[in-house]
Amino acid sequence: MKLVYRLLAATLPLVAAGYASRQPAQAPYDLVITHANVVDVETGRVLPDQTLGVSGGLIQQLGKSTAAPLVAKKTLDARGKYLIPGLWDMHVHFRGGDSLITANRNLLPLYLAHGITTVRDAGGDLTPAVFSWRQQIRAGQLAGPTIYTSGPKIDGPKAFWAGSLEVETPAQIEKALDSLQALKVDYVKLYESTISREAFLNTITAAEKRGLTTTGHMPYTATLREASERGLDASEHLYYVFKGCSAKEDSITKAVQTSLSTPKPLGLFAVLPAIYRTYDPVTATRLYRTLVANKTAVVPTLYIQKLLAELPETDHARDTLLAYIDPKIQATYARRLAGARAQSAATRAFNKQLGAKFTTLVPAMQKAGVTLLAGSDSGASNSYVYPGTSLLGELELMVQAGLTPVQALQAATINGARFMKADKRSGTIQKGKDADLVLLDQNPLTNITNLRKVNAVITQGKVYTATELRQMLQAVKH
């Protein structure tokens, strides 16, 4: 028996070695990122000295760096640097008509250069072009962020924005939703320029029955409470939340409804002073509870509100990023610029007061459990709201308002992914998820402005170094 054991002891290693020699060698990863400080945006922890193996655009391996390196076609040394999920801008616009298709496409590198690997297009008139860009980006033929889009907006008769689907009757609502589903849009965007209270609320109900996600601007003839209870998934901007925080919301809403039959109907900006005067923290808390219960998210867009409030007295002619904006898009800034310069001193002062008040809503909603989504509202017609940097400005304002850096990061990563039902493959750094990543020189959890210190951006597993990002921008510079 002892002889048998000795024979087994001698032969088993040889058999094992022979078996191992017949196994195929581990295929090299497309990309290996070594010694990274990985930021966990869900917990706010930093996982030090991590190595990631990326293939096929996915994170295939993630763990503590070891002495045995992973085999790689390309290696990125992240020692001393911080790796975060790619940022999501949850409110951008691609629009302006066919003559601005190229100008809009040339904005895409600006998002990547600022660490934004996903954007949500909140409605425009370039839907075929947007779908084409999305396909090219997925195929690696065009450098740009992943794009989610609503396609055309839904509004009322004689809508303000070109390309909108105009609805008034239930039949028109169903037809509009049919067309959006045929386009395979990612969600439904409603707008308030002319849509009636009934059509707005009925569109939400009809979309909810179809399982469609809805977001939008609201006519002041309706309340956010009603919209949320109908199934509205997100409210864009804070004007509609703010109205819902007024102790006199019902009477203000009734006044707006009644004014529709008069020569001078009351609009949003006409009633904002009354809403400001009647803001009530108890009413606000009650509204936040409704939003949480109905899972209605909010996109604050603090950055554009502040920029527009300061527009009458700010000279943007020497903005460095203006060089990357096509003159045709710059021309679309004229309408808002002229309107800002025509404002009275009282209006200018009130707009700044309003912005300060809006800022206080953000930490209150966060504390109440309302889902916040970070969006810039960048795009043609939105004067000097430059793609990329405007989202970073939004996150900085969120932190100034009272959010922690990790809460702001959540609004631009995991919250966006969850809202678009993409959190199983995006929004955090985990094995099996998309390799959409940003490598930073310094820790964004200690200072949110460190998001501006981009060392490299990885999208779909492809690395863009800081030098390559600068070259990409130079190619679209005017």
Coordinates of C-alpha atoms in Angstrom, one line a residue, residues 50-467:
Q50 CA -7.6 48.0 -7.2
T51 CA -6.9 46.3 -10.6
L52 CA -9.6 46.1 -13.3
G53 CA -9.5 43.8 -16.3
V54 CA -11.6 45.1 -19.2
S55 CA -12.7 43.1 -22.4
G56 CA -15.5 43.6 -24.8
G57 CA -16.3 47.0 -23.2
L58 CA -17.1 45.3 -19.9
I59 CA -15.4 45.1 -16.5
Q60 CA -14.4 41.4 -16.5
Q61 CA -12.2 41.4 -13.4
L62 CA -12.0 43.7 -10.4
G63 CA -10.0 43.1 -7.2
K64 CA -7.0 44.0 -5.1
S65 CA -3.8 44.5 -7.1
T66 CA -1.4 41.5 -6.7
A67 CA 2.1 40.6 -7.6
A68 CA 0.9 38.5 -10.5
P69 CA -0.2 41.0 -13.2
L70 CA -3.1 40.4 -15.5
V71 CA -2.2 39.8 -19.1
A72 CA -3.2 42.8 -21.2
K73 CA -3.1 44.3 -24.6
K74 CA -3.0 47.8 -23.0
T75 CA -2.2 48.7 -19.4
L76 CA -3.1 52.0 -17.7
D77 CA -1.2 52.7 -14.5
A78 CA -3.6 54.4 -12.1
R79 CA -1.3 54.6 -9.1
G80 CA -2.2 57.5 -6.9
K81 CA -5.3 58.4 -9.0
Y82 CA -9.0 57.9 -8.4
L83 CA -11.4 56.0 -10.6
I84 CA -15.1 56.9 -10.8
P85 CA -18.0 55.7 -12.9
G86 CA -18.5 57.8 -16.0
L87 CA -20.8 60.8 -15.3
W88 CA -24.4 61.1 -16.6
D89 CA -25.8 64.4 -17.8
M90 CA -29.5 63.8 -17.4
H91 CA -30.8 66.9 -19.3
V92 CA -29.2 68.0 -22.6
H93 CA -30.6 69.0 -25.9
F94 CA -29.7 68.3 -29.5
R95 CA -31.8 70.6 -31.6
G96 CA -31.9 73.5 -34.1
G97 CA -33.0 71.9 -37.4
D98 CA -31.2 70.2 -40.1
S99 CA -28.8 73.0 -40.7
L100 CA -27.4 72.4 -37.2
I101 CA -26.9 68.7 -37.4
T102 CA -23.1 68.9 -37.8
A103 CA -22.8 71.6 -35.2
N104 CA -24.7 69.5 -32.7
R105 CA -22.6 66.4 -33.5
N106 CA -19.5 68.4 -32.9
L107 CA -20.6 69.0 -29.3
L108 CA -20.2 65.3 -28.4
P109 CA -16.4 65.4 -27.7
L110 CA -17.0 68.2 -25.1
Y111 CA -19.0 65.7 -23.0
L112 CA -16.3 63.1 -23.1
A113 CA -13.5 65.6 -22.3
H114 CA -15.3 66.5 -19.0
G115 CA -15.9 62.8 -18.0
I116 CA -19.4 62.5 -19.2
T117 CA -20.0 59.1 -20.8
T118 CA -23.8 59.2 -20.9
V119 CA -26.3 61.9 -21.7
R120 CA -30.1 62.0 -21.7
D121 CA -31.4 64.1 -24.6
A122 CA -34.5 65.9 -23.3
G123 CA -36.2 66.5 -26.6
G124 CA -35.5 68.2 -29.9
D125 CA -36.0 68.2 -33.6
L126 CA -33.0 66.1 -34.7
T127 CA -34.2 62.6 -33.8
P128 CA -33.0 60.8 -36.9
A129 CA -29.5 62.3 -36.5
V130 CA -29.5 61.4 -32.8
F131 CA -30.3 57.8 -33.5
S132 CA -27.6 57.7 -36.2
W133 CA -25.0 59.1 -33.8
R134 CA -26.0 56.6 -31.2
Q135 CA -25.5 53.7 -33.6
Q136 CA -22.1 55.1 -34.7
I137 CA -21.0 55.6 -31.1
R138 CA -22.0 52.0 -30.2
A139 CA -20.1 50.7 -33.2
G140 CA -17.0 52.7 -32.3
Q141 CA -17.2 54.9 -35.4
L142 CA -17.9 58.1 -33.5
A143 CA -16.4 59.4 -30.3
G144 CA -19.2 60.5 -27.9
P145 CA -21.2 59.5 -24.9
T146 CA -24.0 56.9 -24.8
I147 CA -27.2 58.7 -25.7
Y148 CA -30.7 58.2 -24.3
T149 CA -33.4 60.2 -26.0
S150 CA -37.0 61.2 -25.8
G151 CA -37.2 62.0 -29.5
P152 CA -39.8 64.8 -30.1
K153 CA -41.4 66.5 -27.2
I154 CA -45.2 66.3 -26.5
D155 CA -46.8 69.7 -26.2
G156 CA -50.0 71.5 -27.2
P157 CA -51.3 73.1 -30.4
K158 CA -48.8 75.6 -32.0
A159 CA -46.0 74.5 -29.7
F160 CA -43.0 76.7 -29.2
W161 CA -40.3 74.2 -30.0
A162 CA -40.0 72.9 -33.6
G163 CA -40.7 69.2 -34.1
S164 CA -43.0 68.9 -31.1
L165 CA -45.9 66.4 -31.2
E166 CA -49.0 68.5 -30.7
V167 CA -51.8 67.0 -28.6
E168 CA -55.2 68.1 -27.3
T169 CA -57.6 65.2 -27.6
P170 CA -57.3 61.6 -26.2
A171 CA -57.0 60.3 -29.8
Q172 CA -54.1 62.7 -30.5
I173 CA -52.4 61.6 -27.3
E174 CA -52.6 57.9 -28.3
K175 CA -51.3 58.7 -31.8
A176 CA -48.4 60.7 -30.4
L177 CA -47.4 57.8 -28.1
D178 CA -47.8 55.3 -30.9
S179 CA -45.3 57.3 -33.0
L180 CA -42.8 57.6 -30.1
Q181 CA -43.0 53.9 -29.5
A182 CA -42.5 53.2 -33.2
L183 CA -39.3 55.3 -33.0
K184 CA -38.2 53.3 -29.9
V185 CA -37.5 56.3 -27.8
D186 CA -36.2 55.8 -24.3
Y187 CA -38.8 57.9 -22.5
V188 CA -41.5 60.5 -23.1
K189 CA -40.8 64.2 -22.6
L190 CA -43.7 66.6 -22.0
Y191 CA -43.5 70.4 -22.4
E192 CA -45.7 73.2 -21.2
S193 CA -45.7 75.9 -23.9
T194 CA -49.3 75.4 -25.0
I195 CA -50.4 72.0 -23.6
S196 CA -53.7 72.1 -21.6
R197 CA -54.0 70.8 -18.1
E198 CA -56.2 67.9 -19.3
A199 CA -53.9 66.9 -22.1
F200 CA -50.8 67.0 -19.9
L201 CA -52.3 64.8 -17.2
N202 CA -54.0 62.5 -19.7
T203 CA -50.7 62.0 -21.5
I204 CA -49.0 60.9 -18.3
T205 CA -51.9 58.4 -17.6
A206 CA -51.8 57.0 -21.1
A207 CA -48.0 56.7 -21.1
E208 CA -48.2 55.0 -17.7
K209 CA -50.6 52.4 -19.1
R210 CA -48.1 51.6 -21.8
G211 CA -45.2 51.3 -19.3
L212 CA -43.5 54.4 -20.6
T213 CA -41.3 56.6 -18.5
T214 CA -42.4 60.3 -18.5
T215 CA -40.7 63.5 -17.5
G216 CA -41.4 67.1 -18.3
H217 CA -42.2 70.7 -17.7
M218 CA -45.6 71.4 -16.4
P219 CA -48.3 73.8 -17.3
Y220 CA -49.1 75.9 -14.2
T221 CA -52.8 74.9 -14.7
A222 CA -51.8 71.6 -13.1
T223 CA -50.0 70.7 -9.9
L224 CA -46.9 68.5 -9.4
R225 CA -48.9 66.6 -6.8
E226 CA -51.5 65.6 -9.4
A227 CA -48.8 64.7 -12.0
S228 CA -46.9 62.6 -9.5
E229 CA -50.0 60.7 -8.5
R230 CA -50.8 60.1 -12.2
G231 CA -47.3 58.5 -12.6
L232 CA -44.9 61.3 -13.7
D233 CA -41.4 59.9 -13.3
A234 CA -39.4 63.1 -13.1
S235 CA -39.9 66.9 -13.0
E236 CA -37.4 68.9 -15.0
H237 CA -36.2 72.1 -13.3
L238 CA -37.4 73.5 -9.9
Y239 CA -40.2 75.9 -11.0
Y240 CA -42.8 73.2 -10.6
V241 CA -41.5 71.8 -7.3
F242 CA -41.4 75.4 -6.1
K243 CA -45.0 76.0 -7.0
G244 CA -45.9 72.8 -5.0
C245 CA -44.2 74.3 -2.0
S246 CA -46.6 77.3 -1.8
A247 CA -49.3 77.3 0.9
K248 CA -51.6 79.0 -1.7
E249 CA -50.8 76.6 -4.6
D250 CA -54.5 75.6 -5.2
S251 CA -55.6 79.3 -5.4
I252 CA -52.7 80.2 -7.6
T253 CA -53.4 77.3 -9.9
K254 CA -57.1 78.3 -10.0
A255 CA -56.1 81.9 -10.9
V256 CA -53.9 80.6 -13.8
Q257 CA -56.8 78.4 -15.0
T258 CA -59.3 81.3 -14.9
S259 CA -56.9 83.7 -16.7
L260 CA -56.9 81.5 -19.8
S261 CA -60.2 83.0 -20.9
T262 CA -58.8 86.6 -20.5
P263 CA -56.8 88.6 -23.0
K264 CA -53.7 88.3 -20.7
P265 CA -53.3 84.7 -19.4
L266 CA -51.0 84.3 -16.4
G267 CA -47.8 82.5 -17.2
L268 CA -45.2 80.9 -15.0
F269 CA -43.1 84.0 -14.6
A270 CA -46.1 86.2 -13.8
V271 CA -47.0 84.1 -10.7
L272 CA -43.6 83.2 -9.4
P273 CA -43.5 86.3 -7.1
A274 CA -46.7 85.1 -5.5
I275 CA -45.3 81.6 -5.1
Y276 CA -42.1 83.0 -3.6
R277 CA -44.2 85.0 -1.0
T278 CA -46.3 82.0 0.0
Y279 CA -43.6 79.4 0.2
D280 CA -44.3 77.2 3.2
P281 CA -41.8 74.6 4.6
V282 CA -44.7 72.4 5.9
T283 CA -46.3 72.3 2.5
A284 CA -42.9 71.6 1.0
T285 CA -42.3 68.7 3.3
R286 CA -45.7 67.3 2.3
L287 CA -44.9 67.6 -1.4
Y288 CA -41.6 65.8 -0.9
R289 CA -43.3 62.9 0.8
T290 CA -45.6 62.6 -2.2
L291 CA -42.7 62.6 -4.6
V292 CA -40.9 59.9 -2.6
A293 CA -44.1 57.8 -2.3
N294 CA -44.7 58.0 -6.1
K295 CA -41.0 57.7 -7.0
T296 CA -41.0 61.0 -8.9
A297 CA -37.4 62.2 -9.4
V298 CA -36.3 65.9 -9.7
V299 CA -33.7 67.4 -12.1
P300 CA -32.8 70.7 -10.3
T301 CA -30.7 72.4 -13.1
L302 CA -29.3 75.0 -10.7
Y303 CA -26.4 75.9 -13.0
I304 CA -28.5 77.2 -15.9
Q305 CA -30.8 79.1 -13.5
K306 CA -27.8 80.9 -11.9
L307 CA -26.3 81.5 -15.3
L308 CA -29.5 83.1 -16.7
A309 CA -30.0 85.2 -13.6
E310 CA -26.5 86.6 -14.1
L311 CA -26.7 86.9 -17.8
P312 CA -27.7 90.6 -17.9
E313 CA -24.5 91.6 -16.3
T314 CA -22.0 88.9 -17.5
D315 CA -19.9 89.3 -20.6
H316 CA -19.4 85.8 -22.1
A317 CA -17.6 87.0 -25.2
R318 CA -14.2 85.8 -23.8
D319 CA -15.3 82.4 -22.6
T320 CA -12.7 79.9 -23.6
L321 CA -15.2 77.2 -24.4
L322 CA -17.0 79.5 -26.8
A323 CA -14.3 78.5 -29.3
Y324 CA -15.7 75.0 -29.4
I325 CA -19.3 76.1 -30.1
D326 CA -20.2 76.4 -33.8
P327 CA -21.2 80.0 -34.8
K328 CA -24.6 78.7 -35.9
I329 CA -25.3 77.5 -32.3
Q330 CA -23.9 80.7 -30.9
A331 CA -26.5 82.6 -33.0
T332 CA -29.2 80.7 -31.2
Y333 CA -28.1 82.4 -27.9
A334 CA -29.3 85.8 -29.1
R335 CA -32.9 85.5 -28.1
R336 CA -32.2 84.8 -24.4
L337 CA -29.4 87.3 -24.3
A338 CA -31.7 90.1 -25.7
G339 CA -34.4 89.1 -23.2
A340 CA -32.0 89.2 -20.3
R341 CA -30.7 92.7 -21.3
A342 CA -34.2 94.0 -21.5
Q343 CA -35.1 93.0 -17.9
S344 CA -35.9 95.6 -15.3
A345 CA -33.7 96.0 -12.3
A346 CA -36.5 94.6 -10.2
T347 CA -36.7 91.5 -12.3
R348 CA -33.0 91.0 -12.2
A349 CA -33.0 91.2 -8.4
F350 CA -36.0 88.8 -8.1
N351 CA -34.3 86.2 -10.3
K352 CA -31.3 86.2 -8.0
Q353 CA -33.5 85.8 -5.0
L354 CA -35.4 83.0 -6.7
G355 CA -32.1 81.2 -7.5
A356 CA -31.1 81.5 -3.8
K357 CA -34.4 80.0 -2.8
F358 CA -34.2 77.2 -5.3
T359 CA -30.8 76.3 -3.8
T360 CA -32.4 75.6 -0.4
L361 CA -34.8 73.1 -2.0
V362 CA -32.0 70.7 -3.0
P363 CA -30.7 69.6 0.4
A364 CA -34.3 69.5 1.7
M365 CA -35.3 67.1 -1.0
Q366 CA -32.2 65.0 -0.5
K367 CA -32.9 64.7 3.2
A368 CA -36.5 63.8 2.5
G369 CA -35.4 61.0 0.1
V370 CA -36.4 62.5 -3.2
T371 CA -34.3 61.1 -6.1
L372 CA -32.1 63.9 -7.5
L373 CA -30.8 63.7 -11.1
A374 CA -28.0 66.0 -12.3
G375 CA -28.7 67.8 -15.5
S376 CA -27.1 70.8 -17.2
D377 CA -29.8 71.8 -19.9
S378 CA -26.9 72.4 -22.3
G379 CA -27.6 72.7 -26.0
A380 CA -28.6 75.2 -28.7
S381 CA -30.7 78.2 -27.6
N382 CA -29.5 77.8 -23.9
S383 CA -27.0 80.6 -23.9
Y384 CA -23.5 79.8 -22.8
V385 CA -24.5 76.6 -21.1
Y386 CA -21.5 74.7 -22.5
P387 CA -21.7 70.9 -22.8
G388 CA -19.5 69.1 -20.2
T389 CA -18.4 71.9 -17.9
S390 CA -22.0 72.9 -17.1
L391 CA -22.7 69.5 -15.6
L392 CA -19.6 69.9 -13.4
G393 CA -20.9 73.3 -12.4
E394 CA -24.2 71.7 -11.5
L395 CA -22.5 69.3 -9.2
E396 CA -20.5 72.0 -7.6
L397 CA -23.6 74.0 -6.9
M398 CA -25.3 71.0 -5.4
V399 CA -22.4 70.7 -3.0
Q400 CA -22.5 74.4 -2.2
A401 CA -26.3 74.0 -1.5
G402 CA -25.5 71.4 1.1
L403 CA -25.1 68.0 -0.5
T404 CA -22.0 66.0 0.3
P405 CA -19.7 65.3 -2.7
V406 CA -20.8 61.6 -2.8
Q407 CA -24.5 62.7 -2.8
A408 CA -23.8 64.9 -5.8
L409 CA -21.9 62.1 -7.5
Q410 CA -24.8 59.8 -7.0
A411 CA -27.0 62.3 -8.8
A412 CA -24.7 62.1 -11.8
T413 CA -24.0 58.3 -11.8
I414 CA -26.1 55.6 -10.1
N415 CA -29.3 57.7 -9.8
G416 CA -29.3 58.4 -13.6
A417 CA -28.6 54.7 -14.4
R418 CA -31.4 53.6 -12.1
F419 CA -33.8 56.2 -13.6
M420 CA -33.1 54.9 -17.1
K421 CA -33.3 51.3 -15.9
A422 CA -29.7 50.7 -16.8
D423 CA -28.2 50.2 -13.3
K424 CA -27.6 46.5 -13.9
R425 CA -24.8 47.5 -16.3
S426 CA -24.0 51.1 -15.5
G427 CA -23.7 53.8 -12.8
T428 CA -21.1 52.0 -10.5
I429 CA -17.8 50.2 -10.9
Q430 CA -18.5 46.5 -10.6
K431 CA -17.6 43.3 -12.3
G432 CA -19.9 42.7 -15.3
K433 CA -20.7 46.4 -15.8
D434 CA -19.9 48.7 -18.7
A435 CA -16.3 50.0 -18.7
D436 CA -17.4 53.7 -18.7
L437 CA -14.9 55.2 -16.3
V438 CA -13.1 58.4 -15.5
L439 CA -9.6 58.5 -14.0
L440 CA -9.0 61.6 -11.9
D441 CA -5.8 63.0 -10.5
Q442 CA -7.3 63.8 -7.1
N443 CA -10.2 62.5 -4.9
P444 CA -13.6 64.0 -5.7
L445 CA -15.0 62.9 -2.3
T446 CA -12.7 65.5 -0.6
N447 CA -13.4 68.2 -3.1
I448 CA -16.0 68.0 -5.9
T449 CA -14.0 70.4 -8.0
N450 CA -11.5 67.5 -8.5
L451 CA -13.9 66.2 -11.1
R452 CA -12.2 68.8 -13.3
K453 CA -8.8 67.1 -13.0
V454 CA -9.4 64.4 -15.6
N455 CA -6.4 62.2 -16.3
A456 CA -8.2 59.8 -18.7
V457 CA -11.7 58.8 -19.8
I458 CA -12.7 55.2 -20.7
T459 CA -15.9 54.6 -22.6
Q460 CA -16.9 51.2 -23.9
G461 CA -13.4 50.1 -22.8
K462 CA -11.6 52.6 -25.0
V463 CA -9.1 54.8 -23.4
Y464 CA -8.9 58.6 -24.1
T465 CA -5.9 60.1 -22.4
A466 CA -6.0 63.8 -21.4
T467 CA -3.8 64.5 -24.4

